[in-house]
PDB file of C-alpha atoms and ligand atoms in Angstrom:
ATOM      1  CA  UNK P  17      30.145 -35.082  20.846  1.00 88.00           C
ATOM      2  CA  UNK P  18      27.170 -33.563  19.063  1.00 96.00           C
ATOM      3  CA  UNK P  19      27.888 -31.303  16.223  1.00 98.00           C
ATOM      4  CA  UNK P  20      26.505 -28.694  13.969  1.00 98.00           C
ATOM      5  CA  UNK P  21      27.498 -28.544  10.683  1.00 98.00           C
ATOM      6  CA  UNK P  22      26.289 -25.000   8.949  1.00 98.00           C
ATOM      7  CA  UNK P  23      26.994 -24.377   5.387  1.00 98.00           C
ATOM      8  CA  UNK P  24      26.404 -20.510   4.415  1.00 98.00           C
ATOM      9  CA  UNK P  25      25.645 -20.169   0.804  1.00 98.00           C
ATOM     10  CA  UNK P  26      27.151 -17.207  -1.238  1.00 98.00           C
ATOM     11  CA  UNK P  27      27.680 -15.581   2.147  1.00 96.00           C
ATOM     12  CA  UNK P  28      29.948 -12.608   0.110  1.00 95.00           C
ATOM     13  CA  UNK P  29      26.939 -11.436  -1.670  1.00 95.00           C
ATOM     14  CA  UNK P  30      23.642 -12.896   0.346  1.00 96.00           C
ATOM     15  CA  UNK P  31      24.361 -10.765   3.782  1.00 93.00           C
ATOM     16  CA  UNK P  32      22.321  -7.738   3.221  1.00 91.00           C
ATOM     17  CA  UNK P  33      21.291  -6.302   6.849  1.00 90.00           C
ATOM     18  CA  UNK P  34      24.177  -8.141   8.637  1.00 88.00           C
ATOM     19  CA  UNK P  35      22.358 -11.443   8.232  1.00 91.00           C
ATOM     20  CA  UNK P  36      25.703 -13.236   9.203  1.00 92.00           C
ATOM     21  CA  UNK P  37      24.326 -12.658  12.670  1.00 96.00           C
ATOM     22  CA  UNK P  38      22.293 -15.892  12.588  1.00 98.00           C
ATOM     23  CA  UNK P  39      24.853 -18.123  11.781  1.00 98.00           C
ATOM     24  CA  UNK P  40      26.637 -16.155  14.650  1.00 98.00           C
ATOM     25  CA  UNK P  41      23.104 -17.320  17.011  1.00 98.00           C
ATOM     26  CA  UNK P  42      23.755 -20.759  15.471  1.00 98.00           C
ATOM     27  CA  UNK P  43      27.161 -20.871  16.264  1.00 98.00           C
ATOM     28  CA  UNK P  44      26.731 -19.211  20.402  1.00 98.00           C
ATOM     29  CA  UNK P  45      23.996 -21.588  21.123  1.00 98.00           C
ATOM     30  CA  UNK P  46      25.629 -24.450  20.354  1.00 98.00           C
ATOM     31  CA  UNK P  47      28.735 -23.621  22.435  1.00 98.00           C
ATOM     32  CA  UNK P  48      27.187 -22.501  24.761  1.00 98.00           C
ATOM     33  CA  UNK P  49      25.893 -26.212  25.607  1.00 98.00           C
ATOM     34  CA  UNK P  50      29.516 -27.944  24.494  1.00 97.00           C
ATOM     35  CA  UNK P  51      28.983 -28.955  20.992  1.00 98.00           C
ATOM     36  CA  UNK P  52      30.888 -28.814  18.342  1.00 98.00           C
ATOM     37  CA  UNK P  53      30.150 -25.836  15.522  1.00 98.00           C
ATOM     38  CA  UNK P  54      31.602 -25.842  12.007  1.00 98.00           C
ATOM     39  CA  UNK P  55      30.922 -23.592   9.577  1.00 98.00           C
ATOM     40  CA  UNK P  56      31.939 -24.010   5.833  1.00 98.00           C
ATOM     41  CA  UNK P  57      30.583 -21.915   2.715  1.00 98.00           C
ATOM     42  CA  UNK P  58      30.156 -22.749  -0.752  1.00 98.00           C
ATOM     43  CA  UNK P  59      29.740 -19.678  -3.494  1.00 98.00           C
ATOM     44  CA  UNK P  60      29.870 -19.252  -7.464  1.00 97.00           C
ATOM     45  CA  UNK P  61      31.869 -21.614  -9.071  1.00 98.00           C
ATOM     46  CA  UNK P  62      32.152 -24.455  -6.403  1.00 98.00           C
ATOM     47  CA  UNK P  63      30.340 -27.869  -5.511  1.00 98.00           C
ATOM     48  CA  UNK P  64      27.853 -28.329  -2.853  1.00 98.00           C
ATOM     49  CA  UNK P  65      27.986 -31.356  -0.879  1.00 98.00           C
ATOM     50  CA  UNK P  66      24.596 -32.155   0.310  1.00 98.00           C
ATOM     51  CA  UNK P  67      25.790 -35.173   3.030  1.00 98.00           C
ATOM     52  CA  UNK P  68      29.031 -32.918   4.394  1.00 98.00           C
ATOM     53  CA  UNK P  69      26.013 -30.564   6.130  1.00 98.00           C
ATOM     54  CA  UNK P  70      23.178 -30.531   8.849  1.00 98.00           C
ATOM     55  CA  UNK P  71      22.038 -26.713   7.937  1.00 98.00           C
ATOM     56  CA  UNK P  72      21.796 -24.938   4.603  1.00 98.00           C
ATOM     57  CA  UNK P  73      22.254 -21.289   5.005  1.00 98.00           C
ATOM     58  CA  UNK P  74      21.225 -17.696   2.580  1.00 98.00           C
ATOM     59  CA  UNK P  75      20.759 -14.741   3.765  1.00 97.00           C
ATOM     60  CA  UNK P  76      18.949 -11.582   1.622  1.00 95.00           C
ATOM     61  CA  UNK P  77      20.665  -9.924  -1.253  1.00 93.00           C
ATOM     62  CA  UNK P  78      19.495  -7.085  -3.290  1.00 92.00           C
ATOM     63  CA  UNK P  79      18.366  -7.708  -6.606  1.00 92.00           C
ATOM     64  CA  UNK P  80      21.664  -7.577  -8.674  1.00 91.00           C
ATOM     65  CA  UNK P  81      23.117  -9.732  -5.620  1.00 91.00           C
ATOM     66  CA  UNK P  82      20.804 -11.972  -6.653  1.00 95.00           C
ATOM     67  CA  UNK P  83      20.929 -11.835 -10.346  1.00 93.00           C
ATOM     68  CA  UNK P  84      24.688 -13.025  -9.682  1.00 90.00           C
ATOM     69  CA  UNK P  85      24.140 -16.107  -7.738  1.00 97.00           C
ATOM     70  CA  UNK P  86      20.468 -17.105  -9.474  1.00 97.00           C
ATOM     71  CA  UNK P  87      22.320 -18.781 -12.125  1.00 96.00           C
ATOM     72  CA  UNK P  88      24.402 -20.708 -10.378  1.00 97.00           C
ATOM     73  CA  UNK P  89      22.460 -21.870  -8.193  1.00 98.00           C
ATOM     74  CA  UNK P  90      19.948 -22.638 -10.613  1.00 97.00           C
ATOM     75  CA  UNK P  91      22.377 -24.475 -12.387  1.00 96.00           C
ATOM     76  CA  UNK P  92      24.997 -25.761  -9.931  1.00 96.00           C
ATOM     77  CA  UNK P  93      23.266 -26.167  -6.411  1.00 98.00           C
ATOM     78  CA  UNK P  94      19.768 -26.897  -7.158  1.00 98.00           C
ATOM     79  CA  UNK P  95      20.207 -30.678  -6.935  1.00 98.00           C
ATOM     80  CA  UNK P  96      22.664 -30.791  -4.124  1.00 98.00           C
ATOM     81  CA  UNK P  97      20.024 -28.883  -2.060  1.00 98.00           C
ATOM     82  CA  UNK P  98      16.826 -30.812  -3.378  1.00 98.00           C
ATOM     83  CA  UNK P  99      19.385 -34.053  -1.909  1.00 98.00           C
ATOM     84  CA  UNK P 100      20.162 -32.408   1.025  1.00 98.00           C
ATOM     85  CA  UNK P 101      16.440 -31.420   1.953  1.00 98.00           C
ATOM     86  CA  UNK P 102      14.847 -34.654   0.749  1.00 98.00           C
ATOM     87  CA  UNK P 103      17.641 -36.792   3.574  1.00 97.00           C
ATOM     88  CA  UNK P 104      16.257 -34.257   6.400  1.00 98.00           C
ATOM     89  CA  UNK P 105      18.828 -31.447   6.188  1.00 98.00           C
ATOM     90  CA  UNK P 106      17.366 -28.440   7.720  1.00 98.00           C
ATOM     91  CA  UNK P 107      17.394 -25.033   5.698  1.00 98.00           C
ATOM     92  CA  UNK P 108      16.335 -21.272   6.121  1.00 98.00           C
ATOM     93  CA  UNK P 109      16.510 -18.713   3.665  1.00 98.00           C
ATOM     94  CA  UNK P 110      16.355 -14.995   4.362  1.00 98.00           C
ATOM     95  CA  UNK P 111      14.354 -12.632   2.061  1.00 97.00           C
ATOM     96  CA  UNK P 112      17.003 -12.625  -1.274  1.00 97.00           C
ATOM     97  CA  UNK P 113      17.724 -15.911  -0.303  1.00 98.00           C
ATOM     98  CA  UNK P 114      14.448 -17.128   0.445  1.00 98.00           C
ATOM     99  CA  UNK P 115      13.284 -15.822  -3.266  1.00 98.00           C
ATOM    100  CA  UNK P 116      15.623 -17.990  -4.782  1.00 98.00           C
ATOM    101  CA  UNK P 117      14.447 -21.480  -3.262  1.00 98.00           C
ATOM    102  CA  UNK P 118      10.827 -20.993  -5.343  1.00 98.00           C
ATOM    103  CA  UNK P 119      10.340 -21.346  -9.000  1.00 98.00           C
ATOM    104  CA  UNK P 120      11.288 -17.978 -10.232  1.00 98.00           C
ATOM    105  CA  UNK P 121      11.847 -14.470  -9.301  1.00 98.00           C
ATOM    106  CA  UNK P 122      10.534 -11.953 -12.115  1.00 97.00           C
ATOM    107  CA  UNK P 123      11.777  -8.403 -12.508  1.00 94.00           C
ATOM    108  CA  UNK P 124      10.047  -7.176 -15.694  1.00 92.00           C
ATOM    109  CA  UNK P 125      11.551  -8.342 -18.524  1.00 94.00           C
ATOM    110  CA  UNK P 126      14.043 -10.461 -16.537  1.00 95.00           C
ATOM    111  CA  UNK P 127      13.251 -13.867 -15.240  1.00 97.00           C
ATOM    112  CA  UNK P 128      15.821 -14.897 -12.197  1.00 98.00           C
ATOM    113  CA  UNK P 129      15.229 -18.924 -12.214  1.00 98.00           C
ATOM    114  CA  UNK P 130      15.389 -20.693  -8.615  1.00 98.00           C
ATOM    115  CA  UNK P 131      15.929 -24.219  -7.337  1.00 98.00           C
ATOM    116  CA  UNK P 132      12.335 -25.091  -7.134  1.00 98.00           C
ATOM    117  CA  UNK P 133      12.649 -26.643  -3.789  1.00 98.00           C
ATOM    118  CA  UNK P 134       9.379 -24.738  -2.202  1.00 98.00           C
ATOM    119  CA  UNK P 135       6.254 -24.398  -4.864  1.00 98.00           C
ATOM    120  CA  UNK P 136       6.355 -20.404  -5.029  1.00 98.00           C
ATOM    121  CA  UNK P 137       7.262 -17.671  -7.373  1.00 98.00           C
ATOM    122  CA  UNK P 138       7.899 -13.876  -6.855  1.00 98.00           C
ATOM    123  CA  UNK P 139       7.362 -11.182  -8.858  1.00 98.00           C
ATOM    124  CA  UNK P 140       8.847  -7.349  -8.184  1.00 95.00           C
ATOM    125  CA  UNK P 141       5.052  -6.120  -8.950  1.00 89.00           C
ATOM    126  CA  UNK P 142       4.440  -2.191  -9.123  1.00 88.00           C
ATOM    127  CA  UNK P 143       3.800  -0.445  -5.954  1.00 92.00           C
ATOM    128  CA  UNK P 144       6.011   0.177  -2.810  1.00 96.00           C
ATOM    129  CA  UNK P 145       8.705  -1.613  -1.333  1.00 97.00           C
ATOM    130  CA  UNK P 146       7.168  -3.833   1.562  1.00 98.00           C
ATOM    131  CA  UNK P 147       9.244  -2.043   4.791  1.00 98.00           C
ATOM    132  CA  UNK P 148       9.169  -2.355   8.179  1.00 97.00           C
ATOM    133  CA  UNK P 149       8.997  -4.156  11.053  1.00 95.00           C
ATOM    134  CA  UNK P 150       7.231  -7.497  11.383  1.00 96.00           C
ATOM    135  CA  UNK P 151       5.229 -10.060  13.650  1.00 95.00           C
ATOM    136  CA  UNK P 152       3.956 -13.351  12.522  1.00 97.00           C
ATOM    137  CA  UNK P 153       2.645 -16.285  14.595  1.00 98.00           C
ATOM    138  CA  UNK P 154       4.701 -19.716  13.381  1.00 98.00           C
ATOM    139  CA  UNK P 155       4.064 -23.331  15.006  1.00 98.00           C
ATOM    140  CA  UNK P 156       7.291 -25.213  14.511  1.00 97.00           C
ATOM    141  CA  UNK P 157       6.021 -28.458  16.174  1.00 94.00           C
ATOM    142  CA  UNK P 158       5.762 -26.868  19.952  1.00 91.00           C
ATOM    143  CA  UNK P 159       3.040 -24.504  19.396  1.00 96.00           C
ATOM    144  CA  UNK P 160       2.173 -21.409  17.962  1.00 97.00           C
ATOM    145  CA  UNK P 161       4.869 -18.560  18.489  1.00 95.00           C
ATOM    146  CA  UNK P 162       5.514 -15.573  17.548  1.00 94.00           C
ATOM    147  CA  UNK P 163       8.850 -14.807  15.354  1.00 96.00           C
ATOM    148  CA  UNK P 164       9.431 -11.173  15.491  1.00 94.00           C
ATOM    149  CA  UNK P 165      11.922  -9.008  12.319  1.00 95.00           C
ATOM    150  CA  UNK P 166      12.382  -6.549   9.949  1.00 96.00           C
ATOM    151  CA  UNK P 167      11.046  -6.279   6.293  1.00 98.00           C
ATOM    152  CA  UNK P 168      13.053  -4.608   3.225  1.00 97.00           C
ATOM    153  CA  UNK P 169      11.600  -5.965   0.115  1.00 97.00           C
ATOM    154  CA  UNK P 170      10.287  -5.175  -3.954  1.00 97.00           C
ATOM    155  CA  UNK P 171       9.216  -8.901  -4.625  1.00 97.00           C
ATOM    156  CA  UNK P 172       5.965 -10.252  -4.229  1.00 98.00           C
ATOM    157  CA  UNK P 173       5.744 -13.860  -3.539  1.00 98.00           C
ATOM    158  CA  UNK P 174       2.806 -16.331  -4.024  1.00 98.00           C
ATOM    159  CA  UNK P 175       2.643 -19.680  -2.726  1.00 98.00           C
ATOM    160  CA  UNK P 176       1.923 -22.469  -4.636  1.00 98.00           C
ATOM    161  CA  UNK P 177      -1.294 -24.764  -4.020  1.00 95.00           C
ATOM    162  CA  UNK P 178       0.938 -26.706  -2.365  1.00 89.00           C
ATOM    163  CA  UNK P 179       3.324 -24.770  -0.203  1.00 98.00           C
ATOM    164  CA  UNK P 180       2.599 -24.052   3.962  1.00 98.00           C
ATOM    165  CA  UNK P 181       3.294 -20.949   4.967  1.00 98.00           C
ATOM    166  CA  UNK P 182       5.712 -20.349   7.482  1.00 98.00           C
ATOM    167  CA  UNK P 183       3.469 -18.483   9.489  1.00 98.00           C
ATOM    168  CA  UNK P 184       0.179 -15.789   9.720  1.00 98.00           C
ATOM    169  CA  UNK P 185       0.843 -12.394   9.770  1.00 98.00           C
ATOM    170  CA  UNK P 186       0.408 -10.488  12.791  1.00 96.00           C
ATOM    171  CA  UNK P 187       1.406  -7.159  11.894  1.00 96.00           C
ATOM    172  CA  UNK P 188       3.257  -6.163   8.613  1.00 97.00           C
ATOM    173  CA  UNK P 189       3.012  -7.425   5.208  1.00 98.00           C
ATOM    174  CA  UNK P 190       4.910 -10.438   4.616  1.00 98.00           C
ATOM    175  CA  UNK P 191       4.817 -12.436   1.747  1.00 98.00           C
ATOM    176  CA  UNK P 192       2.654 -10.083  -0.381  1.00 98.00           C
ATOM    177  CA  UNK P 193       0.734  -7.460   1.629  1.00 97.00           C
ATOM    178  CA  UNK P 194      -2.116  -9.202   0.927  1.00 97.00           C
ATOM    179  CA  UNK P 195      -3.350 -12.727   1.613  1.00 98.00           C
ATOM    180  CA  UNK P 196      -1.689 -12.592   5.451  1.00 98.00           C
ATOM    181  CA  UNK P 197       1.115 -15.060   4.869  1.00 98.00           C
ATOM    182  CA  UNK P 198       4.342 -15.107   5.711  1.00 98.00           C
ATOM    183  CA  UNK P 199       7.127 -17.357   4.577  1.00 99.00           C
ATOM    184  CA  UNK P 200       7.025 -21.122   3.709  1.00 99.00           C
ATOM    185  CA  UNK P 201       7.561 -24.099   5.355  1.00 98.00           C
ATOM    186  CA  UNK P 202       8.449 -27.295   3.408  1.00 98.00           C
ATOM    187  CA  UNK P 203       9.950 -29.997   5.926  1.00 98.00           C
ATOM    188  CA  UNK P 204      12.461 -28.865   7.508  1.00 98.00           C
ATOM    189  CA  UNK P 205      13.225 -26.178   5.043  1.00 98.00           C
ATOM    190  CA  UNK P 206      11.882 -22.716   6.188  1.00 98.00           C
ATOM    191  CA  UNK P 207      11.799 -19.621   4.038  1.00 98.00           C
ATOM    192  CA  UNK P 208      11.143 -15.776   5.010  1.00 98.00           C
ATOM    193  CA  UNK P 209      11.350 -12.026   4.613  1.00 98.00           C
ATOM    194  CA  UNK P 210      12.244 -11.472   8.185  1.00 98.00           C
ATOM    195  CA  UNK P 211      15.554 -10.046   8.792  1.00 96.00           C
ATOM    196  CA  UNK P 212      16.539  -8.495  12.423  1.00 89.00           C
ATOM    197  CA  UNK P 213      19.192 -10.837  11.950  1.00 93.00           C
ATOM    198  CA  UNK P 214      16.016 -13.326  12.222  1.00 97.00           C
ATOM    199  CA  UNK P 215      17.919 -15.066  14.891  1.00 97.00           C
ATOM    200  CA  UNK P 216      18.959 -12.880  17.242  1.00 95.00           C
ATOM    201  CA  UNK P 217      15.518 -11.807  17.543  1.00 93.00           C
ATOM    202  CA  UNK P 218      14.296 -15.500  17.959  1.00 95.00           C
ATOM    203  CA  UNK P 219      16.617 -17.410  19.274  1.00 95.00           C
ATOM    204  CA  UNK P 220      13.826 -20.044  20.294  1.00 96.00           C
ATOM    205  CA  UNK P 221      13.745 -20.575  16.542  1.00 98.00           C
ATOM    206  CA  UNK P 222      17.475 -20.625  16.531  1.00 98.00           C
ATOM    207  CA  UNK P 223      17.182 -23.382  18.841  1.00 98.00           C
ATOM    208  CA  UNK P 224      14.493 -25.218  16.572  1.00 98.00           C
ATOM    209  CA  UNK P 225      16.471 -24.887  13.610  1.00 98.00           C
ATOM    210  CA  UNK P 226      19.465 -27.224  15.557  1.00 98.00           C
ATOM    211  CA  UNK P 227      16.501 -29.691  17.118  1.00 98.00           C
ATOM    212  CA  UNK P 228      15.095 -29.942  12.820  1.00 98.00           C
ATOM    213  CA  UNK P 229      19.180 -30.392  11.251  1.00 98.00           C
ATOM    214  CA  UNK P 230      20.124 -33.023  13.836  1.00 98.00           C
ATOM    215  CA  UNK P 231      16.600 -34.210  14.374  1.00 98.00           C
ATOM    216  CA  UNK P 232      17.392 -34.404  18.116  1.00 98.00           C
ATOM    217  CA  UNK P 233      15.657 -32.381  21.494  1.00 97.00           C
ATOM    218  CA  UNK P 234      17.894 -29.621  23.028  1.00 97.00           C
ATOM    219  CA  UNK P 235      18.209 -28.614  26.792  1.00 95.00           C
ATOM    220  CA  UNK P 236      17.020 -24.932  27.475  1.00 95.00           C
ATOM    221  CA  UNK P 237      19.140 -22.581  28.853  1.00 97.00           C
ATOM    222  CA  UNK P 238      18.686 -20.148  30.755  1.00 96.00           C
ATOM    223  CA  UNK P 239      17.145 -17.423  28.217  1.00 94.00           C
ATOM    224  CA  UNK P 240      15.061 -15.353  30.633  1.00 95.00           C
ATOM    225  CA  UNK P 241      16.938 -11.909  29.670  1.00 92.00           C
ATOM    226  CA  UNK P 242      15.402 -12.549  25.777  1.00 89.00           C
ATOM    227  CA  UNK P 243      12.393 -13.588  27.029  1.00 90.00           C
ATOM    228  CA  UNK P 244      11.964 -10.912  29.058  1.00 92.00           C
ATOM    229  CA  UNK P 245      12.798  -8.072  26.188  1.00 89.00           C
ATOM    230  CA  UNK P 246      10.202 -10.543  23.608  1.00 85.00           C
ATOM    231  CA  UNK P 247       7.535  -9.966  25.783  1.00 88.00           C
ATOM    232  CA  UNK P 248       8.239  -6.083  26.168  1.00 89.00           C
ATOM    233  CA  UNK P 249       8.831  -5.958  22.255  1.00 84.00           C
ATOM    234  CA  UNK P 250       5.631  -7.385  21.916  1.00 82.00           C
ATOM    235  CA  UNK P 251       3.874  -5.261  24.437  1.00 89.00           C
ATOM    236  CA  UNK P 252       4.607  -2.141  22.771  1.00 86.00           C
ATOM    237  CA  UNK P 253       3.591  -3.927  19.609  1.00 82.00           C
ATOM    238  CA  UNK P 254       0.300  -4.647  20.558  1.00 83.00           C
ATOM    239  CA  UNK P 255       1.097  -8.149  19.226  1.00 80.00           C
TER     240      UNK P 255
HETATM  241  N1  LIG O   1      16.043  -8.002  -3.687  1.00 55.32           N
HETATM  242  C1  LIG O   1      14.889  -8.582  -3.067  1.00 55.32           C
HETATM  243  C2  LIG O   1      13.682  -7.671  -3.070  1.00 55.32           C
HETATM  244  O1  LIG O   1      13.814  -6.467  -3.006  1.00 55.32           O
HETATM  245  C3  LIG O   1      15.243  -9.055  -1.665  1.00 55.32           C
HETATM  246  C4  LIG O   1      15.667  -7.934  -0.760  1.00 55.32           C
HETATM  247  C5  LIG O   1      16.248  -8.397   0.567  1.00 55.32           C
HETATM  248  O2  LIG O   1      16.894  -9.452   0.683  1.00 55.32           O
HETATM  249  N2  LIG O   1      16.053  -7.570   1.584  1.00 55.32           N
HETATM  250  O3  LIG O   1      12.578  -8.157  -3.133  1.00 55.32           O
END
């Protein structure tokens, strides 16, 4: 029987906005077509196994959530994930969480190190918070879509020369307010800012996500209800 194997990392402290929900999406959509769904968690302290999972998960955190896990992960998960990413393991990191996988995350005089495993860096510049809802267009291998959330945050990131973008914003600020980006892709390793829970307000990309960690193609289902209240969303967004 197929299975899904999701580990959520630091999922005590990297759950701002109820970001649990997508591993909830993970879990439903799986069921829902009879495979198997496990879910295991690693936080401070404790060894990541980077063959024992299909999907890497980290939600947002705010900034002294993230001052307590930076370290460790830094230190005690960084080459455990580069493993798990380089054999095909599929990640996505939320906002906090997505912060972490680039080089650094500056606050002034403090310097939060990451893992490195996307060629960015993020700085908590001067100026507003970057709030409110989002719309960016994302092609995931079946054509451009649009992936639909919520914003919350102080940090500015740049991408590297490198690093893809997950997607082009549509409306909102994402990545900086100011050179359209949102996000970055890297493999099978997707970063953004967009909470809702991301998931439940995707769940195409929920879908995705499963088709990247197992590397197989899923049957739909029947998801015309969702569908239905996307295209309404995005009517009244103009998007
Ligand atoms: N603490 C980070 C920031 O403000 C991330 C916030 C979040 O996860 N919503 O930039």
């Amino acid at each position: 029987m197929l299975r899904l194997r999701v580990c959520a990392l630091y999922p005590e402290l990297m759950n701002i906005y109820a970001d649990r929900g997508n591993i909830a999406v993970l879990r439903a959509r799986c069921e829902w077509r009879g495979m198997d769904f496990e879910l295991g968690s690693v936080t401070v302290g404790e060894d990541l196994d980077p063959a024992a999972h299909d999907l890497f998960y980290i939600g947002g955190g705010q900034d002294r959530d993230q001052a307590a896990v930076a370290q460790d992960m830094a230190q005690g998960k960084s080459e455990a994930m580069h493993a798990a990413a380089d054999r095909g393991a599929a990640v996505l990191a939320v906002c906090g969480g997505y912060q972490l996988l680039g080089h650094s995350y500056t606050m002034g005089d403090e310097e939060l190190p990451g893992i490195g495993l996307v060629d960015l860096r993020t700085v908590r510049e001067d100026g507003p918070r970057l709030i409110g809802n989002c719309a960016i267009e994302a092609d995931l291998g079946d054509g451009p879509r649009v992936i639909a959330g919520f914003e919350n945050h102080g940090g500015r990131t740049h991408l590297g020369a490198g690093a893809e973008p997950l997607g082009r914003v549509l409306s909102g600020h994402g990545n900086n307010g100011v050179d359209g980006f949102e996000g970055v892709r890297r493999g099978n390793v997707i970063g953004t800012y967009l909470h809702g829970p991301l998931l439940p307000k995707n769940i195409w990309l929920a879908d995705r996500l499963i088709e990247m960690a197992l590397d197989i193609e899923l049957e739909p289902l029947d998801d015309e209800m969702e569908d239905a209240a996307h295209a309404s969303a995005r009517r009244a967004a103009g998007v």
